[in-house]
């Protein structure tokens, strides 16, 4: 026996071989020791990041955000402004980290979301509001929509047309992001679109209208010119904000040979996307008064607000027959127009109205129009006129300063 072994025995220090045997004995005896676990790496594989960016379309996946994350929102400088977020946190003590079924691969793409920094902080600071199930549903809906939109064929292209005029003395801009969202599942071939900009026209009401009605036909002629975008898309998405008589005039200038889809700016959300839920409104067409002169007809449109017969100018006395289109079962209000179906139903009622008036009054030269209507309805009133068939619309506008309607322009 060596001196070293004697010394170890005297000090009762186990040798290296006995240590190994001792540990092996403990494991074989089933001692209560923590099992060895592999700690996952925080680094996410490049292929998983690439797939996540593709599935998300480079946009924030938080419900309703949709911010484009590969371009700075202000300077438009290109770059990666996204954050890859875990739905179930990387560590068990993190947001949504505790649970009976943590993913085996915490960095799997199914557990990852693409978020902007603000939404990332929001969901991690409020995990009880943004649960694993909630975020998973956000991710699923967003990625399904991106897959659908990116799979659209060329037949769903559209030419975006904007009519811009000063409202209350100030121009109203329409964000490109709202246009893209509103026209989906169609997509614009040009994000800026075809713009009819009337904001530089100054002067009083009549001077403005005179110049505007001279400019609009020139713009529309160029819109439909050979080689322009409309020739390829064969579809127009129209976003228009201007005085109501001018919108009626615009509608009449647009061709009936190429479909025109109209959009409404919604006051509640401030966007242009048609709602998809809720019951459609119902319209009512009626004759309010029979006049003594068959050639004199006035049509009231009480939709955004109520127009009373007594609001008409003094010359519209007993000689005039007065008709009205209004809402059935609800009072006229500025937010009634919510869905595409609401607009389609008005179009049908308006067509019935024109035919009924023509049956009752023969070949009329003109209908005096007193509108309280939203922008898409105004455009539709002009667009639905049949040339050489329907009478001229003599359009009046409400003058807030004088407190009554005044003649503005003639259409058709």
mmCIF file of C-alpha atoms in Angstrom, residues 24-378:
data_model
loop_
_atom_site.group_PDB
_atom_site.id
_atom_site.type_symbol
_atom_site.label_atom_id
_atom_site.label_comp_id
_atom_site.label_asym_id
_atom_site.label_seq_id
_atom_site.Cartn_x
_atom_site.Cartn_y
_atom_site.Cartn_z
ATOM 1 C CA UNK A 24 -22.988 5.999 -9.267
ATOM 2 C CA UNK A 25 -24.410 4.241 -6.231
ATOM 3 C CA UNK A 26 -26.597 7.241 -5.409
ATOM 4 C CA UNK A 27 -28.055 7.416 -8.928
ATOM 5 C CA UNK A 28 -28.598 3.664 -9.012
ATOM 6 C CA UNK A 29 -30.311 3.818 -5.644
ATOM 7 C CA UNK A 30 -32.767 6.421 -7.022
ATOM 8 C CA UNK A 31 -31.622 9.291 -4.822
ATOM 9 C CA UNK A 32 -33.756 12.479 -5.140
ATOM 10 C CA UNK A 33 -31.488 14.497 -7.413
ATOM 11 C CA UNK A 34 -32.556 17.133 -9.964
ATOM 12 C CA UNK A 35 -32.356 15.800 -13.506
ATOM 13 C CA UNK A 36 -29.986 17.451 -15.937
ATOM 14 C CA UNK A 37 -31.928 19.725 -18.342
ATOM 15 C CA UNK A 38 -30.742 21.360 -21.542
ATOM 16 C CA UNK A 39 -31.176 25.136 -21.319
ATOM 17 C CA UNK A 40 -32.584 26.582 -24.576
ATOM 18 C CA UNK A 41 -30.601 29.257 -26.308
ATOM 19 C CA UNK A 42 -32.210 32.681 -26.601
ATOM 20 C CA UNK A 43 -30.884 33.139 -30.126
ATOM 21 C CA UNK A 44 -33.617 32.510 -32.708
ATOM 22 C CA UNK A 45 -32.596 30.698 -35.852
ATOM 23 C CA UNK A 46 -32.302 32.937 -38.941
ATOM 24 C CA UNK A 47 -34.735 30.744 -40.900
ATOM 25 C CA UNK A 48 -37.383 31.165 -38.164
ATOM 26 C CA UNK A 49 -36.949 34.947 -38.229
ATOM 27 C CA UNK A 50 -37.169 35.005 -42.019
ATOM 28 C CA UNK A 51 -40.354 32.927 -42.037
ATOM 29 C CA UNK A 52 -41.905 35.122 -39.337
ATOM 30 C CA UNK A 53 -41.223 38.305 -41.324
ATOM 31 C CA UNK A 54 -42.721 36.710 -44.446
ATOM 32 C CA UNK A 55 -45.798 35.371 -42.647
ATOM 33 C CA UNK A 56 -46.385 38.764 -40.994
ATOM 34 C CA UNK A 57 -45.774 40.727 -44.183
ATOM 35 C CA UNK A 58 -43.249 42.853 -42.317
ATOM 36 C CA UNK A 59 -46.071 44.332 -40.218
ATOM 37 C CA UNK A 60 -46.938 44.426 -36.534
ATOM 38 C CA UNK A 61 -49.207 41.484 -35.690
ATOM 39 C CA UNK A 62 -50.977 43.168 -32.778
ATOM 40 C CA UNK A 63 -54.684 43.332 -33.609
ATOM 41 C CA UNK A 64 -55.459 46.650 -35.310
ATOM 42 C CA UNK A 65 -51.875 47.973 -35.414
ATOM 43 C CA UNK A 66 -50.547 46.590 -38.722
ATOM 44 C CA UNK A 67 -47.663 49.096 -38.686
ATOM 45 C CA UNK A 68 -45.100 48.504 -41.434
ATOM 46 C CA UNK A 69 -41.841 47.696 -39.635
ATOM 47 C CA UNK A 70 -39.263 47.804 -42.412
ATOM 48 C CA UNK A 71 -39.460 51.556 -42.883
ATOM 49 C CA UNK A 72 -39.300 54.429 -40.416
ATOM 50 C CA UNK A 73 -42.778 55.906 -40.106
ATOM 51 C CA UNK A 74 -41.585 59.513 -40.277
ATOM 52 C CA UNK A 75 -38.437 59.679 -42.424
ATOM 53 C CA UNK A 76 -39.412 56.645 -44.592
ATOM 54 C CA UNK A 77 -35.833 55.368 -44.175
ATOM 55 C CA UNK A 78 -35.691 51.630 -44.789
ATOM 56 C CA UNK A 79 -34.512 49.405 -41.956
ATOM 57 C CA UNK A 80 -35.568 46.745 -39.481
ATOM 58 C CA UNK A 81 -37.735 48.425 -36.822
ATOM 59 C CA UNK A 82 -39.426 45.190 -35.712
ATOM 60 C CA UNK A 83 -39.096 43.111 -32.566
ATOM 61 C CA UNK A 84 -39.487 39.340 -32.462
ATOM 62 C CA UNK A 85 -41.602 38.603 -29.379
ATOM 63 C CA UNK A 86 -42.296 35.355 -27.554
ATOM 64 C CA UNK A 87 -45.947 34.566 -26.885
ATOM 65 C CA UNK A 88 -44.927 32.239 -24.050
ATOM 66 C CA UNK A 89 -41.921 33.941 -22.472
ATOM 67 C CA UNK A 90 -38.408 32.600 -22.965
ATOM 68 C CA UNK A 91 -38.071 32.135 -19.205
ATOM 69 C CA UNK A 92 -40.823 30.621 -17.038
ATOM 70 C CA UNK A 93 -40.872 33.711 -14.832
ATOM 71 C CA UNK A 94 -41.552 35.963 -17.837
ATOM 72 C CA UNK A 95 -44.936 37.092 -19.294
ATOM 73 C CA UNK A 96 -47.195 34.088 -19.957
ATOM 74 C CA UNK A 97 -44.209 31.901 -19.037
ATOM 75 C CA UNK A 98 -45.966 29.743 -16.474
ATOM 76 C CA UNK A 99 -48.375 27.127 -17.624
ATOM 77 C CA UNK A 100 -48.924 23.418 -17.926
ATOM 78 C CA UNK A 101 -47.880 23.215 -21.568
ATOM 79 C CA UNK A 102 -44.840 25.324 -22.333
ATOM 80 C CA UNK A 103 -43.707 24.765 -25.946
ATOM 81 C CA UNK A 104 -40.941 22.190 -26.229
ATOM 82 C CA UNK A 105 -39.112 24.578 -28.544
ATOM 83 C CA UNK A 106 -39.646 28.020 -27.056
ATOM 84 C CA UNK A 107 -38.164 29.608 -30.209
ATOM 85 C CA UNK A 108 -40.461 27.809 -32.619
ATOM 86 C CA UNK A 109 -42.171 30.140 -35.065
ATOM 87 C CA UNK A 110 -45.566 29.141 -33.658
ATOM 88 C CA UNK A 111 -44.545 30.858 -30.397
ATOM 89 C CA UNK A 112 -43.202 34.011 -32.053
ATOM 90 C CA UNK A 113 -44.901 37.235 -33.090
ATOM 91 C CA UNK A 114 -43.615 40.205 -35.049
ATOM 92 C CA UNK A 115 -44.420 43.362 -33.079
ATOM 93 C CA UNK A 116 -43.548 47.035 -33.076
ATOM 94 C CA UNK A 117 -41.734 48.169 -29.893
ATOM 95 C CA UNK A 118 -44.845 49.839 -28.469
ATOM 96 C CA UNK A 119 -47.090 46.797 -28.880
ATOM 97 C CA UNK A 120 -44.336 44.495 -27.581
ATOM 98 C CA UNK A 121 -44.116 46.502 -24.355
ATOM 99 C CA UNK A 122 -47.913 46.628 -24.071
ATOM 100 C CA UNK A 123 -48.444 42.859 -24.251
ATOM 101 C CA UNK A 124 -45.546 42.043 -21.914
ATOM 102 C CA UNK A 125 -46.529 44.659 -19.331
ATOM 103 C CA UNK A 126 -50.131 43.403 -19.306
ATOM 104 C CA UNK A 127 -49.971 39.600 -19.638
ATOM 105 C CA UNK A 128 -53.346 39.103 -17.934
ATOM 106 C CA UNK A 129 -55.028 41.179 -20.658
ATOM 107 C CA UNK A 130 -53.013 39.674 -23.499
ATOM 108 C CA UNK A 131 -53.021 35.970 -22.760
ATOM 109 C CA UNK A 132 -51.401 33.183 -24.726
ATOM 110 C CA UNK A 133 -54.718 32.430 -26.399
ATOM 111 C CA UNK A 134 -55.395 36.083 -27.267
ATOM 112 C CA UNK A 135 -51.982 36.651 -28.841
ATOM 113 C CA UNK A 136 -52.188 33.344 -30.678
ATOM 114 C CA UNK A 137 -55.493 34.451 -32.194
ATOM 115 C CA UNK A 138 -53.998 37.845 -33.189
ATOM 116 C CA UNK A 139 -51.138 36.019 -34.888
ATOM 117 C CA UNK A 140 -53.416 33.578 -36.699
ATOM 118 C CA UNK A 141 -55.793 36.239 -38.032
ATOM 119 C CA UNK A 142 -52.997 38.543 -39.136
ATOM 120 C CA UNK A 143 -51.018 35.847 -40.925
ATOM 121 C CA UNK A 144 -54.141 34.438 -42.583
ATOM 122 C CA UNK A 145 -54.939 37.912 -43.915
ATOM 123 C CA UNK A 146 -51.399 38.451 -45.207
ATOM 124 C CA UNK A 147 -51.466 35.077 -46.951
ATOM 125 C CA UNK A 148 -54.835 35.930 -48.524
ATOM 126 C CA UNK A 149 -53.843 39.400 -49.692
ATOM 127 C CA UNK A 150 -50.482 38.301 -51.114
ATOM 128 C CA UNK A 151 -52.226 35.518 -53.000
ATOM 129 C CA UNK A 152 -54.518 37.839 -54.917
ATOM 130 C CA UNK A 153 -54.374 37.788 -58.691
ATOM 131 C CA UNK A 154 -54.103 40.752 -61.069
ATOM 132 C CA UNK A 155 -57.889 40.895 -61.535
ATOM 133 C CA UNK A 156 -58.137 42.461 -58.062
ATOM 134 C CA UNK A 157 -56.036 45.497 -58.881
ATOM 135 C CA UNK A 158 -57.673 48.897 -58.527
ATOM 136 C CA UNK A 159 -56.896 52.483 -59.442
ATOM 137 C CA UNK A 160 -57.257 54.748 -56.421
ATOM 138 C CA UNK A 161 -58.759 58.154 -57.224
ATOM 139 C CA UNK A 162 -58.802 60.941 -54.650
ATOM 140 C CA UNK A 163 -60.724 64.202 -54.885
ATOM 141 C CA UNK A 164 -59.314 66.687 -52.393
ATOM 142 C CA UNK A 165 -60.830 70.060 -51.625
ATOM 143 C CA UNK A 166 -60.659 72.369 -48.634
ATOM 144 C CA UNK A 167 -63.223 71.510 -45.977
ATOM 145 C CA UNK A 168 -63.812 74.338 -43.527
ATOM 146 C CA UNK A 169 -60.883 76.157 -45.076
ATOM 147 C CA UNK A 170 -58.435 73.282 -44.542
ATOM 148 C CA UNK A 171 -57.293 70.397 -46.789
ATOM 149 C CA UNK A 172 -58.057 66.868 -45.623
ATOM 150 C CA UNK A 173 -55.384 64.250 -46.292
ATOM 151 C CA UNK A 174 -56.138 60.539 -46.549
ATOM 152 C CA UNK A 175 -53.310 58.351 -45.145
ATOM 153 C CA UNK A 176 -52.024 55.755 -47.589
ATOM 154 C CA UNK A 177 -52.342 53.053 -44.913
ATOM 155 C CA UNK A 178 -56.093 53.756 -44.618
ATOM 156 C CA UNK A 179 -56.517 53.556 -48.393
ATOM 157 C CA UNK A 180 -54.757 50.182 -48.558
ATOM 158 C CA UNK A 181 -56.839 48.827 -45.689
ATOM 159 C CA UNK A 182 -60.106 50.136 -47.150
ATOM 160 C CA UNK A 183 -59.712 48.658 -50.648
ATOM 161 C CA UNK A 184 -58.678 45.161 -49.457
ATOM 162 C CA UNK A 185 -58.989 42.504 -50.794
ATOM 163 C CA UNK A 186 -58.251 44.655 -53.835
ATOM 164 C CA UNK A 187 -54.886 46.352 -53.928
ATOM 165 C CA UNK A 188 -53.861 49.681 -55.458
ATOM 166 C CA UNK A 189 -51.387 49.643 -58.314
ATOM 167 C CA UNK A 190 -50.069 53.020 -57.145
ATOM 168 C CA UNK A 191 -50.148 53.934 -53.455
ATOM 169 C CA UNK A 192 -50.491 57.658 -54.174
ATOM 170 C CA UNK A 193 -53.176 57.087 -56.778
ATOM 171 C CA UNK A 194 -54.733 59.567 -59.172
ATOM 172 C CA UNK A 195 -55.300 62.822 -57.274
ATOM 173 C CA UNK A 196 -57.721 65.565 -58.269
ATOM 174 C CA UNK A 197 -56.387 68.327 -56.038
ATOM 175 C CA UNK A 198 -58.627 71.373 -55.713
ATOM 176 C CA UNK A 199 -57.065 72.719 -52.524
ATOM 177 C CA UNK A 200 -55.201 75.487 -54.378
ATOM 178 C CA UNK A 201 -58.431 77.021 -55.706
ATOM 179 C CA UNK A 202 -59.429 80.079 -53.713
ATOM 180 C CA UNK A 203 -62.269 82.571 -53.864
ATOM 181 C CA UNK A 204 -65.864 82.724 -52.696
ATOM 182 C CA UNK A 205 -68.255 79.831 -53.130
ATOM 183 C CA UNK A 206 -69.343 80.617 -56.686
ATOM 184 C CA UNK A 207 -65.816 81.433 -57.875
ATOM 185 C CA UNK A 208 -64.538 78.199 -56.358
ATOM 186 C CA UNK A 209 -67.307 76.110 -57.923
ATOM 187 C CA UNK A 210 -66.811 77.708 -61.328
ATOM 188 C CA UNK A 211 -63.091 76.924 -61.355
ATOM 189 C CA UNK A 212 -63.584 73.467 -59.861
ATOM 190 C CA UNK A 213 -66.222 72.449 -62.427
ATOM 191 C CA UNK A 214 -63.809 73.515 -65.149
ATOM 192 C CA UNK A 215 -60.898 71.544 -63.696
ATOM 193 C CA UNK A 216 -62.658 68.274 -62.835
ATOM 194 C CA UNK A 217 -63.621 67.317 -66.439
ATOM 195 C CA UNK A 218 -60.004 67.829 -67.545
ATOM 196 C CA UNK A 219 -58.761 65.542 -64.762
ATOM 197 C CA UNK A 220 -61.366 62.896 -65.571
ATOM 198 C CA UNK A 221 -60.484 63.011 -69.269
ATOM 199 C CA UNK A 222 -56.866 62.317 -68.349
ATOM 200 C CA UNK A 223 -57.940 59.531 -65.935
ATOM 201 C CA UNK A 224 -59.583 57.592 -68.778
ATOM 202 C CA UNK A 225 -56.982 58.450 -71.418
ATOM 203 C CA UNK A 226 -55.352 55.541 -73.324
ATOM 204 C CA UNK A 227 -52.319 54.157 -71.519
ATOM 205 C CA UNK A 228 -53.407 55.361 -68.092
ATOM 206 C CA UNK A 229 -53.671 53.002 -65.124
ATOM 207 C CA UNK A 230 -57.455 52.577 -65.374
ATOM 208 C CA UNK A 231 -57.048 51.002 -68.790
ATOM 209 C CA UNK A 232 -55.178 48.120 -67.117
ATOM 210 C CA UNK A 233 -57.079 47.755 -63.846
ATOM 211 C CA UNK A 234 -60.613 48.353 -65.220
ATOM 212 C CA UNK A 235 -61.646 49.361 -61.699
ATOM 213 C CA UNK A 236 -61.716 52.595 -59.664
ATOM 214 C CA UNK A 237 -61.730 53.065 -55.888
ATOM 215 C CA UNK A 238 -62.890 56.606 -55.146
ATOM 216 C CA UNK A 239 -62.078 58.579 -51.985
ATOM 217 C CA UNK A 240 -63.643 62.022 -52.161
ATOM 218 C CA UNK A 241 -64.125 64.909 -49.750
ATOM 219 C CA UNK A 242 -65.564 68.133 -51.150
ATOM 220 C CA UNK A 243 -68.748 70.243 -51.025
ATOM 221 C CA UNK A 244 -71.779 68.061 -51.766
ATOM 222 C CA UNK A 245 -72.818 69.756 -55.058
ATOM 223 C CA UNK A 246 -69.293 69.273 -56.394
ATOM 224 C CA UNK A 247 -69.417 65.571 -55.526
ATOM 225 C CA UNK A 248 -72.680 65.201 -57.456
ATOM 226 C CA UNK A 249 -70.942 66.886 -60.385
ATOM 227 C CA UNK A 250 -67.935 64.533 -60.050
ATOM 228 C CA UNK A 251 -70.209 61.492 -60.078
ATOM 229 C CA UNK A 252 -71.738 62.575 -63.356
ATOM 230 C CA UNK A 253 -68.275 62.913 -64.951
ATOM 231 C CA UNK A 254 -67.265 59.342 -64.106
ATOM 232 C CA UNK A 255 -67.822 56.721 -66.780
ATOM 233 C CA UNK A 256 -70.413 53.975 -66.307
ATOM 234 C CA UNK A 257 -68.296 51.596 -68.388
ATOM 235 C CA UNK A 258 -65.727 50.971 -65.649
ATOM 236 C CA UNK A 259 -66.868 49.997 -62.115
ATOM 237 C CA UNK A 260 -66.436 52.658 -59.461
ATOM 238 C CA UNK A 261 -66.344 51.634 -55.799
ATOM 239 C CA UNK A 262 -67.106 54.451 -53.370
ATOM 240 C CA UNK A 263 -65.725 54.881 -49.856
ATOM 241 C CA UNK A 264 -66.963 56.747 -46.805
ATOM 242 C CA UNK A 265 -64.924 58.407 -44.086
ATOM 243 C CA UNK A 266 -66.382 57.068 -40.821
ATOM 244 C CA UNK A 267 -66.616 59.560 -38.000
ATOM 245 C CA UNK A 268 -66.372 57.002 -35.203
ATOM 246 C CA UNK A 269 -63.031 55.490 -36.211
ATOM 247 C CA UNK A 270 -61.757 58.207 -38.546
ATOM 248 C CA UNK A 271 -60.994 55.595 -41.217
ATOM 249 C CA UNK A 272 -62.385 54.666 -44.651
ATOM 250 C CA UNK A 273 -62.979 50.943 -44.227
ATOM 251 C CA UNK A 274 -66.575 49.787 -44.641
ATOM 252 C CA UNK A 275 -68.014 48.026 -41.596
ATOM 253 C CA UNK A 276 -68.897 44.364 -41.990
ATOM 254 C CA UNK A 277 -71.341 43.915 -39.111
ATOM 255 C CA UNK A 278 -74.678 45.344 -38.105
ATOM 256 C CA UNK A 279 -78.089 45.442 -39.719
ATOM 257 C CA UNK A 280 -78.329 47.425 -42.980
ATOM 258 C CA UNK A 281 -80.383 50.595 -42.947
ATOM 259 C CA UNK A 282 -83.750 50.808 -44.684
ATOM 260 C CA UNK A 283 -84.845 53.683 -46.900
ATOM 261 C CA UNK A 284 -88.242 55.161 -47.537
ATOM 262 C CA UNK A 285 -89.332 57.018 -50.677
ATOM 263 C CA UNK A 286 -92.493 59.083 -50.491
ATOM 264 C CA UNK A 287 -94.295 62.032 -51.978
ATOM 265 C CA UNK A 288 -94.682 64.847 -49.445
ATOM 266 C CA UNK A 289 -96.772 67.153 -51.606
ATOM 267 C CA UNK A 290 -98.492 67.148 -54.991
ATOM 268 C CA UNK A 291 -97.994 70.393 -56.875
ATOM 269 C CA UNK A 292 -100.194 72.207 -59.349
ATOM 270 C CA UNK A 293 -97.533 72.228 -62.085
ATOM 271 C CA UNK A 294 -96.456 68.797 -63.378
ATOM 272 C CA UNK A 295 -93.179 70.218 -64.703
ATOM 273 C CA UNK A 296 -91.967 71.392 -61.291
ATOM 274 C CA UNK A 297 -90.435 68.750 -58.991
ATOM 275 C CA UNK A 298 -88.236 68.941 -55.907
ATOM 276 C CA UNK A 299 -86.457 65.971 -54.311
ATOM 277 C CA UNK A 300 -85.354 66.094 -50.668
ATOM 278 C CA UNK A 301 -82.690 63.681 -49.389
ATOM 279 C CA UNK A 302 -82.996 63.575 -45.583
ATOM 280 C CA UNK A 303 -80.246 61.122 -44.646
ATOM 281 C CA UNK A 304 -77.395 62.804 -42.742
ATOM 282 C CA UNK A 305 -79.907 65.285 -41.376
ATOM 283 C CA UNK A 306 -83.554 66.275 -41.790
ATOM 284 C CA UNK A 307 -84.589 68.695 -44.539
ATOM 285 C CA UNK A 308 -88.059 70.143 -43.951
ATOM 286 C CA UNK A 309 -90.294 71.359 -46.757
ATOM 287 C CA UNK A 310 -90.294 74.797 -45.164
ATOM 288 C CA UNK A 311 -86.482 74.839 -45.496
ATOM 289 C CA UNK A 312 -86.857 75.131 -49.265
ATOM 290 C CA UNK A 313 -86.499 78.535 -50.866
ATOM 291 C CA UNK A 314 -89.569 80.720 -51.122
ATOM 292 C CA UNK A 315 -90.161 80.066 -54.825
ATOM 293 C CA UNK A 316 -90.934 76.411 -54.113
ATOM 294 C CA UNK A 317 -94.569 76.931 -53.351
ATOM 295 C CA UNK A 318 -97.734 75.056 -54.244
ATOM 296 C CA UNK A 319 -96.686 74.654 -57.867
ATOM 297 C CA UNK A 320 -93.984 72.131 -56.882
ATOM 298 C CA UNK A 321 -94.445 68.457 -56.161
ATOM 299 C CA UNK A 322 -92.044 67.475 -53.373
ATOM 300 C CA UNK A 323 -90.608 63.959 -52.951
ATOM 301 C CA UNK A 324 -88.325 62.637 -50.227
ATOM 302 C CA UNK A 325 -85.914 59.774 -49.604
ATOM 303 C CA UNK A 326 -85.242 59.283 -45.897
ATOM 304 C CA UNK A 327 -84.373 56.575 -43.386
ATOM 305 C CA UNK A 328 -87.069 54.173 -42.258
ATOM 306 C CA UNK A 329 -87.359 53.456 -38.546
ATOM 307 C CA UNK A 330 -84.577 55.807 -37.471
ATOM 308 C CA UNK A 331 -83.935 59.530 -37.494
ATOM 309 C CA UNK A 332 -81.542 60.933 -40.112
ATOM 310 C CA UNK A 333 -78.028 61.136 -38.682
ATOM 311 C CA UNK A 334 -74.449 61.677 -39.892
ATOM 312 C CA UNK A 335 -73.268 58.129 -39.094
ATOM 313 C CA UNK A 336 -76.039 56.082 -40.738
ATOM 314 C CA UNK A 337 -73.881 54.974 -43.702
ATOM 315 C CA UNK A 338 -71.735 52.144 -42.346
ATOM 316 C CA UNK A 339 -71.590 49.291 -44.860
ATOM 317 C CA UNK A 340 -71.383 48.704 -48.588
ATOM 318 C CA UNK A 341 -74.871 47.250 -48.353
ATOM 319 C CA UNK A 342 -76.188 50.550 -46.954
ATOM 320 C CA UNK A 343 -74.877 52.310 -50.065
ATOM 321 C CA UNK A 344 -76.172 49.626 -52.426
ATOM 322 C CA UNK A 345 -79.650 49.867 -50.923
ATOM 323 C CA UNK A 346 -79.647 53.645 -51.377
ATOM 324 C CA UNK A 347 -78.632 53.202 -55.001
ATOM 325 C CA UNK A 348 -81.631 50.932 -55.553
ATOM 326 C CA UNK A 349 -84.018 53.343 -53.793
ATOM 327 C CA UNK A 350 -82.648 56.304 -55.784
ATOM 328 C CA UNK A 351 -83.145 54.467 -59.081
ATOM 329 C CA UNK A 352 -86.738 53.589 -58.093
ATOM 330 C CA UNK A 353 -87.292 57.224 -57.129
ATOM 331 C CA UNK A 354 -86.115 58.585 -60.494
ATOM 332 C CA UNK A 355 -88.252 56.112 -62.430
ATOM 333 C CA UNK A 356 -91.324 56.885 -60.295
ATOM 334 C CA UNK A 357 -90.903 60.632 -60.744
ATOM 335 C CA UNK A 358 -90.573 60.195 -64.504
ATOM 336 C CA UNK A 359 -93.740 58.081 -64.593
ATOM 337 C CA UNK A 360 -95.675 60.674 -62.596
ATOM 338 C CA UNK A 361 -94.419 63.743 -64.426
ATOM 339 C CA UNK A 362 -93.540 62.667 -67.937
ATOM 340 C CA UNK A 363 -90.421 63.976 -69.613
ATOM 341 C CA UNK A 364 -89.121 66.396 -66.996
ATOM 342 C CA UNK A 365 -86.419 68.910 -67.789
ATOM 343 C CA UNK A 366 -85.124 69.219 -64.226
ATOM 344 C CA UNK A 367 -85.377 67.990 -60.636
ATOM 345 C CA UNK A 368 -84.447 70.434 -57.876
ATOM 346 C CA UNK A 369 -82.286 68.506 -55.391
ATOM 347 C CA UNK A 370 -82.031 69.438 -51.693
ATOM 348 C CA UNK A 371 -79.477 67.050 -50.130
ATOM 349 C CA UNK A 372 -78.423 66.289 -46.569
ATOM 350 C CA UNK A 373 -76.204 63.358 -47.478
ATOM 351 C CA UNK A 374 -72.686 61.901 -47.021
ATOM 352 C CA UNK A 375 -70.039 62.098 -49.740
ATOM 353 C CA UNK A 376 -70.485 58.634 -51.376
ATOM 354 C CA UNK A 377 -74.237 59.181 -51.715
ATOM 355 C CA UNK A 378 -73.592 62.547 -53.391
#
